[in-house]
Amino acid sequence: MPTPFTYINAAMSIDGKISTRQRCQVRISGDVDFERMDELRASSDAVMVGIGTVLADDPSLTVKSDEKRAKRLAKGLDENPVRIVVDSKARIPTDADILRKGAGKIIIAVSESAAFDRVESLRKKAMVIMTGGDQVDLPELLSVLDEMGIKSLMVEGGAGLNWGLVKNGLVEEIYSFIGNLIIGGSNAPTLIDGDGFDEADMPTCSLISAEKMEDGVLLKWKLKNS
Amino acid sequence: MPTPFTYINAAMSIDGKISTRQRCQVRISGDVDFERMDELRASSDAVMVGIGTVLADDPSLTVKSDEKRAKRLAKGLDENPVRIVVDSKARIPTDADILRKGAGKIIIAVSESAAFDRVESLRKKAMVIMTGGDQVDLPELLSVLDEMGIKSLMVEGGAGLNWGLVKNGLVEEIYSFIGNLIIGGSNAPTLIDGDGFDEADMPTCSLISAEKMEDGVLLKWKLKNS
Ligand SMILES: NC(=O)c1ccc[n+]([C@@H]2O[C@H](COP(=O)([O-])OP(=O)(O)OC[C@H]3O[C@@H](n4cnc5c(N)ncnc54)[C@H](OP(=O)(O)O)[C@@H]3O)[C@@H](O)[C@H]2O)c1
Ligand SMILES: NC(=O)c1ccc[n+]([C@@H]2O[C@H](COP(=O)([O-])OP(=O)(O)OC[C@H]3O[C@@H](n4cnc5c(N)ncnc54)[C@H](OP(=O)(O)O)[C@@H]3O)[C@@H](O)[C@H]2O)c1
């Protein structure tokens, strides 16, 4: 089934961490990377995060630049791309920033294990897509999104959602900015967590580009098996 | 107290892992990186690993190239750099490759918590340095090594030893080759594990160089606070 062009964009430390062991957000990149990320958002049909990221960081996922939002409007698009949260049990707080801030469509992807009343109350604030039994069925979700006309999907983490998507072969490219700091910690989230691959199943990539940016490096990878 | 010029050399996946969750060694880099690593070994006064790496990979840490060993001999050096294992409780098996293979000095760094009989039996195979109560006192160990004339120390992992050294401000440079594969896993060892830093204490680095090598990228970082 067709799925959108799906890519992960993330900032990590020298040692592969995307936040601290307490899941506290860390400023890993600077203004240039922020600008680049905002441009990616503005040029994508949709952006997606996992519920872990919403609970930890409470991002709004809106396009920050007035100019970029105006450009989208001028093209007949919503100010912001469709914003999607992958949240099997509908745990998202109803006052989460993503539900309160910014114009445009919001989708909460839940599974059949979500409580009925939570799903009903979410329907007042967002579109709800239900797939999967215990957890969201990501291949099915992405094919529904594709049918809805979402052809480019920017994934903004975190570690668990990235794993789910990569494991299911749904990711085409990974852009990782490596900032000039060390976070450390065997329990800090990394770019891709989850169970991890056995050697025989590890996806390989080709390096699209490696470029110095501010105090770090931006690496772009293309997955070979996607 | 003076300590050797200490640098970490490691190979990691796109997502910062240095082996699988089962701590199985993975071929992350290719022949060019292998050659580079062998050259680093040959040009260092000593190489060091943690006991976790010995138990997982059983490396001999010898210089692999005949030519490079011959060059060392011609300079009046031992064939191999001093090979050091950081092993608080003297857990190293007496038949470990590092104790059996290759010419040159071997040091097992233990702490006072190591069992007497284990230490005594190790003394037959290697030089034993005892520092620290429960765990090896790394600052003290490095200053003893410096006094012994070890002025350059290549650290070859793993995740726990790297953490111990970085936490104590003992590491001057980090060379990380990022290979073109995804390992994943919240329990897989990363470049730097341990407890992890709080945001206020995170060491920052400056990027010495970023260069494409084979299918990946070699990043060299200089720690600012060392
Ligand atoms: N530096 C960066 O670029 C960056 C970007 C984003 C986030 N982060 C950091 O990442 C951390 C959050 O990462 P995280 O791993 O805790 O959370 P996450 O990846 O945002 O969300 C993971 C959650 O997604 C849900 N999910 C639903 N269906 C899934 C499926 N099929 N596969 C996988 N997950 C599925 C699961 O919970 P349910 O099953 O209950 O729904 C899972 O626990 C935070 O510390 C945040 O600061 C960093
Ligand atoms: N890709 C690569 O470049 C690369 C290189 C090396 C290793 N690896 C992988 O790394 C994994 C091993 O990593 P690891 O973290 O388990 O083991 P490790 O870093 O090799 O050894 C850690 C151990 O060192 C000992 N230690 C003694 N004093 C210490 C101190 N002051 N601070 C920190 N540690 C101290 C501790 O055990 P005691 O206190 O009991 O002595 C600790 O458990 C393996 O899977 C291996 O394949 C990968």
Coordinates of C-alpha atoms and ligand atoms in Angstrom, one line a residue:
Chain A
M1 CA 0.0 0.0 0.0
P2 CA 1.4 3.5 -0.8
T3 CA 2.7 5.5 2.1
P4 CA 3.9 9.1 2.2
F5 CA 7.6 10.0 1.7
T6 CA 8.6 9.7 5.3
Y7 CA 11.7 11.1 6.9
I8 CA 13.0 11.5 10.4
N9 CA 14.6 14.8 11.5
A10 CA 16.4 14.9 14.8
A11 CA 19.1 16.5 16.8
M12 CA 21.4 14.3 18.8
S13 CA 24.5 14.5 20.9
I14 CA 28.0 13.2 20.0
D15 CA 26.9 10.0 21.7
G16 CA 23.6 9.5 20.0
K17 CA 21.3 10.9 22.7
I18 CA 18.2 13.0 21.9
S19 CA 17.5 14.2 25.5
T20 CA 18.7 13.5 29.1
R21 CA 18.0 10.4 31.1
Q22 CA 15.2 12.4 32.8
R23 CA 13.8 13.0 29.3
C24 CA 14.5 16.7 29.7
Q25 CA 14.8 18.5 26.4
V26 CA 18.3 19.8 25.7
R27 CA 19.2 22.5 23.3
I28 CA 21.4 20.5 21.0
S29 CA 21.4 22.7 17.9
G30 CA 21.5 26.4 17.2
D31 CA 19.5 29.0 15.2
V32 CA 20.6 27.7 11.7
D33 CA 19.3 24.2 12.5
F34 CA 16.1 25.7 14.0
E35 CA 15.6 27.6 10.8
R36 CA 16.2 24.5 8.7
M37 CA 13.8 22.5 10.8
D38 CA 11.1 25.2 10.5
E39 CA 11.6 25.1 6.7
L40 CA 11.2 21.3 6.6
R41 CA 8.0 21.6 8.6
A42 CA 6.7 24.3 6.3
S43 CA 7.4 22.3 3.3
S44 CA 5.9 19.0 4.5
D45 CA 2.3 17.9 4.2
A46 CA 2.4 16.6 7.8
V47 CA 4.6 16.4 10.9
M48 CA 4.4 13.5 13.4
V49 CA 5.6 12.9 17.0
G50 CA 5.0 10.1 19.5
I51 CA 3.1 10.6 22.7
G52 CA 6.3 10.3 24.7
T53 CA 7.5 13.5 23.1
V54 CA 4.2 15.3 23.8
L55 CA 4.3 14.2 27.4
A56 CA 8.0 15.2 27.8
D57 CA 8.3 18.4 25.7
D58 CA 4.7 19.5 24.9
P59 CA 5.6 20.9 21.5
S60 CA 3.1 22.7 19.4
L61 CA 4.8 21.6 16.1
T62 CA 3.6 24.9 14.4
V63 CA 5.7 26.6 11.7
K64 CA 7.4 29.4 13.6
S65 CA 8.3 31.8 10.8
D66 CA 5.5 34.3 9.9
E67 CA 6.8 34.5 6.4
K68 CA 6.7 30.7 5.9
R69 CA 3.2 30.5 7.3
A70 CA 2.2 33.3 5.0
K71 CA 3.7 31.5 2.0
R72 CA 1.7 28.4 2.8
L73 CA -1.5 30.4 3.0
A74 CA -0.7 32.0 -0.3
K75 CA -0.4 28.6 -1.8
G76 CA -3.9 27.8 -0.5
L77 CA -2.6 25.5 2.3
D78 CA -3.3 25.7 6.0
E79 CA -0.7 27.8 7.9
N80 CA 0.7 24.6 9.5
P81 CA 1.2 21.1 8.1
V82 CA -1.2 18.5 9.5
R83 CA 0.1 17.7 12.9
I84 CA -0.1 14.1 14.0
V85 CA 0.4 12.4 17.4
V86 CA 0.9 8.7 17.6
D87 CA -0.8 7.8 20.9
S88 CA -2.2 4.3 21.2
K89 CA -4.1 4.8 24.5
A90 CA -5.2 8.4 23.9
R91 CA -3.1 9.7 26.8
I92 CA -2.6 13.2 25.3
P93 CA -3.6 15.8 27.9
T94 CA -6.5 17.9 26.5
D95 CA -4.6 21.0 27.3
A96 CA -1.5 19.9 25.3
D97 CA 0.0 22.8 23.3
I98 CA -0.5 20.9 20.0
L99 CA -4.3 20.9 20.7
R100 CA -4.4 24.5 21.7
K101 CA -1.9 26.4 19.5
G102 CA -1.8 27.2 15.8
A103 CA -4.2 26.8 12.9
G104 CA -4.6 23.6 10.8
K105 CA -5.6 20.0 11.0
I106 CA -4.6 17.8 14.0
I107 CA -4.7 14.0 14.0
I108 CA -4.4 11.8 17.0
A109 CA -3.7 8.3 16.0
V110 CA -5.0 5.8 18.6
S111 CA -5.4 2.1 18.8
E112 CA -8.4 0.0 19.8
S113 CA -7.0 -0.2 23.3
A114 CA -7.8 3.5 23.9
A115 CA -10.6 4.2 26.4
F116 CA -13.8 5.2 24.7
D117 CA -14.4 8.3 26.7
R118 CA -10.9 9.6 26.1
V119 CA -11.3 9.1 22.4
E120 CA -14.7 10.8 22.4
S121 CA -13.4 13.8 24.2
L122 CA -10.4 14.0 21.8
R123 CA -12.8 14.0 18.8
K124 CA -13.9 17.5 19.9
K125 CA -10.4 18.8 19.4
A126 CA -8.9 16.7 16.6
M127 CA -9.5 14.1 14.0
V128 CA -9.0 10.6 15.5
I129 CA -7.7 7.7 13.4
M130 CA -8.0 4.3 15.1
T131 CA -5.7 1.5 13.9
G132 CA -4.2 -1.6 15.5
G133 CA -5.2 -3.6 18.6
D134 CA -2.8 -2.8 21.4
Q135 CA -0.6 -0.2 19.7
V136 CA -1.1 2.0 16.7
D137 CA -0.6 0.0 13.4
L138 CA 2.0 2.3 11.8
P139 CA 1.9 0.8 8.2
E140 CA -1.9 1.1 8.2
L141 CA -1.8 4.6 9.7
L142 CA 0.6 5.8 7.0
S143 CA -1.5 4.3 4.2
V144 CA -4.6 6.1 5.6
L145 CA -2.6 9.3 5.6
D146 CA -1.5 8.7 2.1
E147 CA -5.1 8.2 1.0
M148 CA -5.9 11.5 2.7
G149 CA -3.4 13.2 0.4
I150 CA -0.5 13.4 2.7
K151 CA 2.5 12.7 0.5
S152 CA 5.3 14.0 2.6
L153 CA 5.6 13.2 6.3
M154 CA 8.3 14.7 8.6
V155 CA 8.8 12.7 11.8
E156 CA 10.1 14.6 14.7
G157 CA 10.7 11.8 17.1
G158 CA 11.1 10.6 19.6
A159 CA 13.2 7.5 20.1
G160 CA 10.2 5.0 20.4
L161 CA 8.3 6.3 17.4
N162 CA 11.4 6.4 15.3
W163 CA 12.0 2.7 16.1
G164 CA 8.4 1.7 15.3
L165 CA 8.7 3.4 11.9
V166 CA 12.1 2.1 11.0
K167 CA 11.3 -1.4 12.1
N168 CA 8.3 -1.4 9.8
G169 CA 10.4 -0.2 6.9
L170 CA 8.4 3.0 6.6
V171 CA 11.3 5.5 6.8
E172 CA 13.0 6.7 3.6
E173 CA 15.5 9.2 4.9
I174 CA 17.0 10.3 8.3
Y175 CA 18.5 13.7 8.9
S176 CA 20.4 13.9 12.1
F177 CA 22.2 17.0 13.3
I178 CA 25.0 16.0 15.7
G179 CA 25.6 18.8 18.2
N180 CA 28.8 19.5 20.0
L181 CA 27.9 18.1 23.4
I182 CA 28.0 14.9 25.3
I183 CA 24.8 13.8 27.1
G184 CA 25.8 10.2 28.2
G185 CA 23.6 7.8 30.1
S186 CA 22.5 4.2 29.4
N187 CA 18.9 5.3 30.0
A188 CA 18.9 8.5 27.9
P189 CA 16.7 8.2 24.8
T190 CA 18.7 7.8 21.6
L191 CA 17.9 8.5 18.0
I192 CA 16.3 5.0 17.7
D193 CA 15.4 3.0 20.7
G194 CA 12.8 0.2 21.0
D195 CA 14.0 -3.4 21.1
G196 CA 16.8 -3.0 18.6
F197 CA 17.7 -5.1 15.6
D198 CA 19.6 -8.4 15.4
E199 CA 22.6 -8.2 13.2
A200 CA 20.9 -9.9 10.3
D201 CA 18.1 -7.4 10.2
M202 CA 19.9 -4.1 10.7
P203 CA 18.9 -1.6 8.0
T204 CA 21.8 -0.1 6.1
C205 CA 21.8 3.4 4.6
S206 CA 23.7 5.4 2.1
L207 CA 25.1 8.7 3.1
I208 CA 23.4 11.5 1.1
S209 CA 25.5 14.3 2.6
A210 CA 27.6 15.3 5.6
E211 CA 28.0 19.0 6.2
K212 CA 29.3 21.1 9.0
M213 CA 26.7 23.4 10.4
E214 CA 27.3 25.8 13.3
D215 CA 29.2 23.8 16.0
G216 CA 28.1 20.4 14.7
V217 CA 27.4 18.2 11.6
L218 CA 24.3 17.5 9.7
L219 CA 24.2 14.0 8.3
K220 CA 21.6 12.9 5.8
W221 CA 21.0 9.2 5.2
K222 CA 18.9 7.3 2.8
L223 CA 17.6 3.9 3.9
K224 CA 18.5 1.2 1.4
N225 CA 15.6 -1.1 2.2
S226 CA 12.8 1.3 2.2
Chain B
M1 CA 48.4 15.7 38.4
P2 CA 49.6 15.1 34.9
T3 CA 47.8 12.4 32.8
P4 CA 48.5 11.1 29.4
F5 CA 47.0 12.6 26.2
T6 CA 43.8 10.5 26.3
Y7 CA 41.5 9.9 23.4
I8 CA 38.5 7.7 22.7
N9 CA 38.3 5.9 19.3
A10 CA 35.1 4.1 18.5
A11 CA 32.7 3.1 15.7
M12 CA 29.0 3.7 16.2
S13 CA 25.8 3.3 14.2
I14 CA 23.7 6.1 12.8
D15 CA 21.8 6.0 16.1
G16 CA 24.9 6.1 18.4
K17 CA 25.1 2.4 19.3
I18 CA 28.5 0.5 19.6
S19 CA 27.0 -3.0 19.6
T20 CA 23.7 -4.8 19.8
R21 CA 21.4 -5.1 22.9
Q22 CA 22.9 -8.6 23.4
R23 CA 26.3 -6.8 23.4
C24 CA 27.2 -8.7 20.3
Q25 CA 30.0 -7.1 18.3
V26 CA 28.9 -5.7 15.0
R27 CA 31.0 -4.8 12.0
I28 CA 30.3 -1.1 11.8
S29 CA 33.3 0.1 9.8
G30 CA 35.3 -1.3 6.9
D31 CA 38.9 -1.9 6.0
V32 CA 39.9 1.8 5.8
D33 CA 38.8 2.4 9.3
F34 CA 40.4 -0.8 10.5
E35 CA 43.7 0.4 9.0
R36 CA 43.3 3.8 10.7
M37 CA 42.5 2.2 14.0
D38 CA 45.6 -0.1 13.7
E39 CA 47.7 3.0 13.0
L40 CA 46.4 4.7 16.0
R41 CA 47.2 1.7 18.1
A42 CA 50.7 1.5 16.7
S43 CA 51.4 5.1 17.4
S44 CA 50.0 5.2 21.0
D45 CA 52.0 4.4 24.1
A46 CA 49.1 2.4 25.5
V47 CA 45.6 1.2 24.6
M48 CA 42.8 0.7 27.1
V49 CA 39.5 -1.1 27.3
G50 CA 37.0 -1.8 30.1
I51 CA 36.3 -5.3 31.4
G52 CA 32.9 -5.3 29.7
T53 CA 34.6 -5.2 26.3
V54 CA 36.9 -8.0 27.3
L55 CA 34.0 -10.2 28.4
A56 CA 31.9 -9.3 25.3
D57 CA 34.5 -9.3 22.5
D58 CA 37.7 -10.8 23.9
P59 CA 39.9 -8.5 21.9
S60 CA 43.7 -9.0 21.9
L61 CA 44.3 -5.3 21.2
T62 CA 47.5 -6.1 19.3
V63 CA 48.8 -4.1 16.3
K64 CA 47.6 -6.2 13.3
S65 CA 50.0 -5.0 10.6
D66 CA 53.4 -6.7 10.5
E67 CA 54.9 -3.6 9.0
K68 CA 53.6 -1.4 11.8
R69 CA 54.9 -3.8 14.5
A70 CA 58.3 -4.0 12.7
K71 CA 58.4 -0.2 12.7
R72 CA 57.8 -0.1 16.5
L73 CA 60.5 -2.6 17.1
A74 CA 62.9 -0.6 14.9
K75 CA 62.2 2.4 17.2
G76 CA 63.2 0.3 20.2
L77 CA 59.6 -0.1 21.3
D78 CA 57.7 -3.3 22.1
E79 CA 55.7 -4.7 19.2
N80 CA 52.5 -3.6 20.8
P81 CA 51.6 -0.6 22.9
V82 CA 51.0 -1.3 26.6
R83 CA 47.6 -3.0 26.8
I84 CA 45.4 -2.0 29.7
V85 CA 42.2 -3.5 31.0
V86 CA 40.1 -1.6 33.6
D87 CA 38.7 -4.3 35.8
S88 CA 37.8 -3.4 39.4
K89 CA 37.0 -6.9 40.6
A90 CA 39.7 -8.7 38.5
R91 CA 37.0 -10.6 36.6
I92 CA 39.2 -11.1 33.5
P93 CA 39.4 -14.8 32.5
T94 CA 42.9 -16.0 32.7
D95 CA 42.6 -17.3 29.2
A96 CA 41.5 -14.0 27.7
D97 CA 43.1 -13.3 24.3
I98 CA 44.8 -10.1 25.7
L99 CA 46.6 -12.2 28.2
R100 CA 47.6 -14.9 25.7
K101 CA 48.3 -13.1 22.4
G102 CA 51.0 -10.7 21.3
A103 CA 54.2 -9.4 22.8
G104 CA 54.4 -6.4 25.1
K105 CA 53.4 -5.2 28.5
I106 CA 49.9 -5.8 29.9
I107 CA 48.3 -4.0 32.8
I108 CA 45.2 -5.0 34.6
A109 CA 43.9 -2.1 36.7
V110 CA 41.9 -3.4 39.7
S111 CA 40.4 -1.8 42.8
E112 CA 40.7 -2.8 46.4
S113 CA 37.4 -4.7 46.0
A114 CA 39.1 -7.4 43.9
A115 CA 39.5 -10.8 45.5
F116 CA 43.1 -11.4 46.7
D117 CA 43.5 -14.8 45.0
R118 CA 42.3 -13.5 41.6
V119 CA 44.8 -10.6 41.8
E120 CA 47.6 -12.9 42.8
S121 CA 46.9 -15.2 39.8
L122 CA 46.7 -12.3 37.5
R123 CA 50.1 -11.0 38.6
K124 CA 51.6 -14.1 36.9
K125 CA 50.3 -12.9 33.6
A126 CA 50.3 -9.1 33.8
M127 CA 51.2 -6.1 35.8
V128 CA 48.5 -5.2 38.3
I129 CA 47.8 -1.6 39.4
M130 CA 45.4 -1.3 42.3
T131 CA 43.6 2.0 42.8
G132 CA 40.2 3.0 44.3
G133 CA 38.0 1.3 46.8
D134 CA 35.0 -0.2 45.0
Q135 CA 35.9 0.8 41.5
V136 CA 39.1 1.7 39.8
D137 CA 40.0 5.3 40.5
L138 CA 40.5 6.5 36.9
P139 CA 42.2 9.9 37.7
E140 CA 44.7 8.1 39.9
L141 CA 45.2 5.3 37.4
L142 CA 46.0 7.8 34.6
S143 CA 48.4 9.7 36.7
V144 CA 50.3 6.4 37.6
L145 CA 50.4 5.6 33.9
D146 CA 51.8 9.0 33.1
E147 CA 54.5 8.6 35.7
M148 CA 55.3 5.3 34.0
G149 CA 56.0 7.2 30.9
I150 CA 52.7 6.6 29.1
K151 CA 52.1 9.9 27.4
S152 CA 49.4 8.9 24.8
L153 CA 46.5 6.7 25.7
M154 CA 44.0 5.3 23.1
V155 CA 40.8 4.2 24.7
E156 CA 38.9 1.6 22.7
G157 CA 35.7 1.5 24.8
G158 CA 33.3 0.4 25.8
A159 CA 30.3 2.5 26.8
G160 CA 30.9 2.3 30.6
L161 CA 34.7 3.0 30.6
N162 CA 34.1 5.9 28.1
W163 CA 31.6 7.4 30.6
G164 CA 34.0 7.0 33.6
L165 CA 36.8 8.8 31.7
V166 CA 34.6 11.6 30.3
K167 CA 32.9 12.2 33.6
N168 CA 36.2 12.6 35.3
G169 CA 37.4 15.1 32.6
L170 CA 40.2 12.8 31.5
V171 CA 39.4 12.7 27.8
E172 CA 40.9 15.2 25.4
E173 CA 39.6 14.0 22.0
I174 CA 36.9 11.7 20.7
Y175 CA 37.1 10.1 17.3
S176 CA 33.9 8.5 16.2
F177 CA 33.3 6.7 13.0
I178 CA 29.6 6.6 12.1
G179 CA 28.8 3.6 10.0
N180 CA 25.9 3.4 7.6
L181 CA 23.7 1.1 9.7
I182 CA 21.0 1.3 12.3
I183 CA 21.3 -0.9 15.4
G184 CA 18.5 0.5 17.5
G185 CA 17.5 -0.6 21.0
S186 CA 17.1 1.2 24.3
N187 CA 19.4 -1.3 25.9
A188 CA 22.2 -1.4 23.3
P189 CA 25.4 0.2 24.5
T190 CA 26.1 3.7 23.1
L191 CA 29.3 5.6 22.7
I192 CA 28.9 6.9 26.3
D193 CA 26.6 5.3 28.8
G194 CA 26.9 5.4 32.6
D195 CA 24.5 7.7 34.5
G196 CA 24.6 10.5 32.0
F197 CA 25.0 14.2 32.6
D198 CA 22.6 16.8 33.8
E199 CA 22.2 19.7 31.4
A200 CA 24.4 22.0 33.5
D201 CA 27.3 19.5 33.5
M202 CA 27.3 18.4 29.9
P203 CA 30.8 18.6 28.3
T204 CA 30.9 20.6 25.1
C205 CA 33.3 19.9 22.3
S206 CA 34.7 21.6 19.2
L207 CA 34.6 19.7 15.9
I208 CA 38.1 19.1 14.7
S209 CA 37.0 17.5 11.4
A210 CA 34.2 15.7 9.7
E211 CA 35.2 13.6 6.8
K212 CA 33.5 11.0 4.7
M213 CA 35.2 7.6 4.9
E214 CA 34.0 4.5 3.1
D215 CA 30.2 4.3 3.7
G216 CA 30.2 6.6 6.7
V217 CA 31.7 9.6 8.4
L218 CA 34.6 10.1 10.7
L219 CA 34.1 12.8 13.3
K220 CA 36.9 14.2 15.4
W221 CA 35.9 16.2 18.5
K222 CA 38.1 18.1 21.0
L223 CA 36.6 18.4 24.5
K224 CA 36.6 22.0 25.7
N225 CA 36.8 21.3 29.4
S226 CA 39.6 18.8 29.5
Ligands
LIG1 N1 16.4 15.8 19.9 C1 15.4 15.6 19.2 O1 15.4 15.8 18.0 C2 14.1 15.0 19.8 C3 12.9 15.0 19.1 C4 11.8 14.4 19.6 C5 11.8 13.9 20.9 N2 13.0 14.0 21.6 C6 13.0 13.4 23.0 O2 12.6 12.1 22.9 C7 12.0 11.7 24.1 C8 10.7 11.0 23.9 O3 11.0 9.8 23.2 P1 10.1 8.5 23.6 O4 10.8 7.4 23.0 O5 9.9 8.5 25.1 O6 8.7 8.9 23.0 P2 8.1 9.0 21.5 O7 8.9 8.2 20.5 O8 7.7 10.4 21.3 O9 6.7 8.2 21.7 C9 6.8 6.8 21.9 C10 5.4 6.3 22.1 O10 4.7 6.2 20.9 C11 3.6 5.3 21.1 N3 3.4 4.4 20.0 C12 2.2 4.1 19.5 N4 2.2 3.2 18.6 C13 3.5 2.9 18.4 C14 4.2 2.1 17.5 N5 3.6 1.3 16.7 N6 5.6 2.0 17.6 C15 6.2 2.8 18.5 N7 5.6 3.6 19.3 C16 4.3 3.7 19.3 C17 4.0 4.4 22.3 O11 3.2 4.7 23.4 P3 1.6 4.3 23.4 O12 1.6 2.9 22.8 O13 1.2 4.4 24.8 O14 1.0 5.2 22.5 C18 5.4 4.9 22.6 O15 5.7 4.8 24.0 C19 11.9 13.0 24.9 O16 12.8 13.0 25.9 C20 12.1 14.1 23.9 O17 12.7 15.2 24.5 C21 14.1 14.5 21.1
LIG2 N1 32.1 -0.2 18.4 C1 33.1 0.1 19.2 O1 34.0 0.9 18.9 C2 33.3 -0.7 20.5 C3 34.5 -0.6 21.2 C4 34.6 -1.2 22.4 C5 33.5 -1.9 23.0 N2 32.4 -2.0 22.3 C6 31.2 -2.7 22.8 O2 30.9 -2.1 24.1 C7 30.3 -3.1 24.9 C8 31.0 -3.1 26.2 O3 30.7 -1.9 26.9 P1 30.5 -2.0 28.5 O4 30.0 -0.6 28.8 O5 29.6 -3.2 28.8 O6 31.9 -2.3 29.0 P2 33.3 -1.5 29.2 O7 33.1 0.0 29.0 O8 34.3 -2.1 28.3 O9 33.6 -1.8 30.7 C9 32.9 -1.2 31.7 C10 33.4 -1.7 33.0 O10 34.6 -1.1 33.4 C11 34.7 -1.3 34.8 N3 35.2 -0.1 35.4 C12 36.1 -0.1 36.4 N4 36.3 1.1 36.9 C13 35.5 1.9 36.3 C14 35.3 3.3 36.4 N5 35.9 4.1 37.3 N6 34.3 3.9 35.6 C15 33.7 3.1 34.7 N7 33.9 1.8 34.5 C16 34.8 1.2 35.3 C17 33.3 -1.6 35.3 O11 33.3 -2.9 35.8 P3 34.0 -3.3 37.1 O12 33.8 -2.2 38.1 O13 33.4 -4.6 37.5 O14 35.5 -3.4 36.8 C18 32.4 -1.4 34.1 O15 31.3 -2.3 34.2 C19 30.4 -4.4 24.2 O16 29.2 -4.8 23.6 C20 31.4 -4.1 23.1 O17 31.1 -4.9 21.9 C21 32.2 -1.4 21.0

